[in-house]
Every structure is written in C-alpha cells, then in structure tokens.
XYZ file of C-alpha atoms in Angstrom:
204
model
C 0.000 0.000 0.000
C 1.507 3.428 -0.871
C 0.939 5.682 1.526
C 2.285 9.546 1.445
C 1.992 13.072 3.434
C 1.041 16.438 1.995
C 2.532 19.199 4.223
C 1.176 22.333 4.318
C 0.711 25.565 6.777
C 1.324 29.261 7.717
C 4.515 30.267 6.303
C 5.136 27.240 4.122
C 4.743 28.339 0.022
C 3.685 25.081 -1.881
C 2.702 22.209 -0.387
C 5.014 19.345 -0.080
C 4.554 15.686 -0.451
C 6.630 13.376 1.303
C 6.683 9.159 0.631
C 6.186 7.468 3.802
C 8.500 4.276 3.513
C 10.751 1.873 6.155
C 9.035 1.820 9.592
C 9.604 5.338 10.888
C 9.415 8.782 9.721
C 9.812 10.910 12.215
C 8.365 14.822 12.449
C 9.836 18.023 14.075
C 11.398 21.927 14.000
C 14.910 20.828 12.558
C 15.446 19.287 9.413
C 19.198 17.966 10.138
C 16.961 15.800 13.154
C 14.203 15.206 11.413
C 12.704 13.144 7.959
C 9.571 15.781 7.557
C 11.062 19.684 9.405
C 7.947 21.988 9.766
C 9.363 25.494 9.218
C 9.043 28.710 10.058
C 8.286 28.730 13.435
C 9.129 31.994 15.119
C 7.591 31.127 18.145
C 9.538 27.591 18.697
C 5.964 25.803 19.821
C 7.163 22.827 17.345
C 9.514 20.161 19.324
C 13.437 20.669 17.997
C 13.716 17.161 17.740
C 10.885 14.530 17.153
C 7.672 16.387 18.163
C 5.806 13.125 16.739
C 6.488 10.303 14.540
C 4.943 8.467 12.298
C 5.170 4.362 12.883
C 4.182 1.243 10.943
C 3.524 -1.880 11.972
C 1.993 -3.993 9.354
C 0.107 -2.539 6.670
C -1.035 0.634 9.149
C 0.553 3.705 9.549
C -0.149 5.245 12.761
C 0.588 8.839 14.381
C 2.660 9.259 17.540
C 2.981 12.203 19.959
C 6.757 12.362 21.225
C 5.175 13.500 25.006
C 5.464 17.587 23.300
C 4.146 19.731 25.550
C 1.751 21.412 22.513
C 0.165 18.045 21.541
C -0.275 16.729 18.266
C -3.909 16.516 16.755
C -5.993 14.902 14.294
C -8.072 16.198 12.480
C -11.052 13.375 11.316
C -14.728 14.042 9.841
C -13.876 17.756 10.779
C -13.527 16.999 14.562
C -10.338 17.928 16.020
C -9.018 15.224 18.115
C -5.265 15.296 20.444
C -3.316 11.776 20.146
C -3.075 10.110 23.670
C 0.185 8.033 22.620
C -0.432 6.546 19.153
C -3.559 6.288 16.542
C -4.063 4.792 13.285
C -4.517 6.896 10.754
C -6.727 6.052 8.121
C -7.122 7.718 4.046
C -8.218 11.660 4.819
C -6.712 12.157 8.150
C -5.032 15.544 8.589
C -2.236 15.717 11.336
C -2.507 18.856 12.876
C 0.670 20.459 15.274
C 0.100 24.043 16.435
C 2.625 26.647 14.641
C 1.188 30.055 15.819
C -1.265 31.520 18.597
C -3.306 34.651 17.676
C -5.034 36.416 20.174
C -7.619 37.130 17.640
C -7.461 34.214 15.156
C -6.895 31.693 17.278
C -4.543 28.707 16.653
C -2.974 28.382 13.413
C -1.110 25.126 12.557
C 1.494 22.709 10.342
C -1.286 20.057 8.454
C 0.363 16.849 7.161
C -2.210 15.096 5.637
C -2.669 11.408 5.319
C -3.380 9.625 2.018
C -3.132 5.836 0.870
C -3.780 4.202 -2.076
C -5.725 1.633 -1.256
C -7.974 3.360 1.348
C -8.716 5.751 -1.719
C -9.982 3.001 -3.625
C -12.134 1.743 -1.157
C -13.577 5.198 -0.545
C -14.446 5.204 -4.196
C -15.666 2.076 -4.664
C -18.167 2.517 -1.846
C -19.722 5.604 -2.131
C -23.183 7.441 -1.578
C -25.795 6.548 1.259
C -26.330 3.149 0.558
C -23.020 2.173 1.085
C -23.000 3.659 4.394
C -22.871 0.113 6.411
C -20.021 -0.964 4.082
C -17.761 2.197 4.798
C -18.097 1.892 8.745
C -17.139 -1.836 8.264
C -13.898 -0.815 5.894
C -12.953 1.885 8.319
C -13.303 -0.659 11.490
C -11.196 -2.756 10.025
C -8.747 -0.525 8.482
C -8.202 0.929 12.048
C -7.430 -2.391 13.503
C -5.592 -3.873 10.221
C -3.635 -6.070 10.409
C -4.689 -6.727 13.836
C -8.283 -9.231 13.706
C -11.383 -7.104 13.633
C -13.831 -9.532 15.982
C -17.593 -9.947 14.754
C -18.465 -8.059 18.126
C -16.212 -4.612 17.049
C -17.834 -4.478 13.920
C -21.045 -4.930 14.596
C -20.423 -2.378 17.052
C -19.038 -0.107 14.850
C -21.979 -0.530 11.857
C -25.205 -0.232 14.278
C -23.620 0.943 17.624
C -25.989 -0.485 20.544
C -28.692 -0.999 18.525
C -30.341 -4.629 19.100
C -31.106 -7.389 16.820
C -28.726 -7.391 13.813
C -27.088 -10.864 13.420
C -23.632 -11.921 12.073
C -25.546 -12.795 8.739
C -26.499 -9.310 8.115
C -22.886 -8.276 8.946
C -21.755 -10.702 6.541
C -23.672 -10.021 3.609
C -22.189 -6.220 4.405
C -18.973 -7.338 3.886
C -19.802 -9.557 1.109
C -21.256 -6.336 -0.792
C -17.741 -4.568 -0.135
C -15.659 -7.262 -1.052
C -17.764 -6.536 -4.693
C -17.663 -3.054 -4.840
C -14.063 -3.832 -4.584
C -13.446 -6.251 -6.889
C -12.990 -3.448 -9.631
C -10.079 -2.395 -7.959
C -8.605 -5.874 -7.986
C -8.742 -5.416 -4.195
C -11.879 -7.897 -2.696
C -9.053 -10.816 -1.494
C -7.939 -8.045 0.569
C -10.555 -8.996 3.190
C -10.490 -12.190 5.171
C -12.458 -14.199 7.034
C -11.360 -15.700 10.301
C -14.163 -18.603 10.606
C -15.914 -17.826 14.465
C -13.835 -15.241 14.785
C -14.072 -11.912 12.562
C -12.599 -10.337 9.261
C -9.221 -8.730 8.656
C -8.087 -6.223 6.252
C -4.826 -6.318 4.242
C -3.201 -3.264 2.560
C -0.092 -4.790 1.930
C 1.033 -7.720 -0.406
C-alpha cells in the first residue's frame, strides 16, 4: 500500500509531499533531526527534535505524539481530536501540530495530511448513502488492520448499541464490499477468520 503526506501551513509556500516508507518517519522543528522539518516557526511551539512520529507496523501507519508539551492533533470528519500516545490513521486524516497563537485568530497550525492508495480506492468504490454500512465496516477494520477485527467490534461499529442485527447481516455487508471492490482488484484483501471476525490487508 503506498501511503504519502502532503505538508502544508502558515509560512510554508507550496505544499510538499513526502513518501512514507521503512518503519519510521519521524516529524519536528529541525530538518538535520528530522525526515519531515515543519518550518518557520518563530515562536519555537514545534519540538526541535521529534515532536511526533509516524510508525508502521503492518500494513497501518499510525501517528505518535513524542510527550510535546503542545500536543499533536488529528483532524477526522472535521472533529479535532489530540493523540493520547499513538492512533491509526486512516485515508483523509489531517495531522494537525500548532505553529502560531493569535489572540484574535486563534490557533494556526502545520497540516500533514494522510493519504493511501488503497484506502482511496475503497472510498471510491463505496460511495453514496447506501453504502454507508459498508464504509463503517472498511474503516473498522482498516483501524485495527492487520490486527483481527472480531464480529463483536464491527457490529459495534456498523449499528452501535442498537439490538437485533445478526452476524448474517454483517456478513452479507462485507460480502457487498468485497464486490464493490473487486474493480479495484482489491476484494481478497478482506479475510475471514471462521468464528472469529474479518481482517483487512493493505499490503502484499
């Protein structure tokens, strides 16, 4: 799965795309300490060295605050969100680190934004209303992958607490994404764990 950042913010005149690749790219003031250096900033609020990092494990790429004392955010559906240790990012995130305070403007920050490949194809395989089931399934799984998504967490995270839907309904949901994939030569990306749950993978 490809996976890159687009870097953009006050100060910073085109935006810049960087390839994430190995296990570790790591985020900060400094670029002689750092893969991705987020400058200007005048008021030093970014961490010199390693203000966050970005980690893989698997096929997921995941955010991770370095313990700065300004946080590192996420922004996700439009609701800002600060990382508690480490998240998994998934297609569309925007990492968000604070480069400026204005008393009447507010915050103003660095946003590295997170696209993949193969989370872009999903989102535009399944796409409009209907397909609403089948993108909270893709995204449950894509936030666990390549961890085992459990019937239980995806059931959870297609009806919430809502009673009476049955592993049959959740399987014919992820039977209909496995099609709308297929297109994208991507369907044997899902798996089945028999009793157990379904499992993305990204990577070959």
């Amino acid at each position: 799965m490809d996976a890159k950042i687009v870097v953009s913010g006050p100060g910073i005149a085109e935006q810049a795309t960087v390839a994430l690749s190995g296990e570790r790219i790591t985020v900060g003031r400094l670029p002689d300490l750092n893969d991705i250096a987020l400058e200007p900033d005048p008021e030093h609020l970014v961490t010199r060295a390693e203000h966050c990092a970005f980690e893989r494990s698997g096929s997921t790429w995941s955010i991770v605050d370095g313990g700065s004392v300004n946080g590192t955010f996420v922004r996700r559906a439009g609701e800002l969100k600060r990382v508690e240790g480490r998240l998994p990012l998934r297609n569309g995130d925007v990492v968000c680190i604070l480069s400026s305070m204005d008393h009447q403007d507010g915050a103003h920050y660095f946003e590295l934004e997170y696209e993949t490949t193969a989370d872009s194809q999903a989102t535009r395989a399944a796409k409009g209303p209907e397909a609403a089931e089948e993108c909270l399934s893709y995204d449950a799984m894509a936030e666990r992958s390549p961890a085992l998504c459990t019937h239980a967490e995806l059931m959870h995270a297609v009806w919430g607490d809502e009673p009476m839907h049955s592993r049959e309904e959740l399987a014919k949901i992820v039977w209909e994404l496995r099609k709308e994939l297929e297109p994208y030569d991507a369907g044997h990306l899902i798996e089945n764990e028999r009793g157990l749950g379904y499992r993305l993978r990204t990577c070959p």
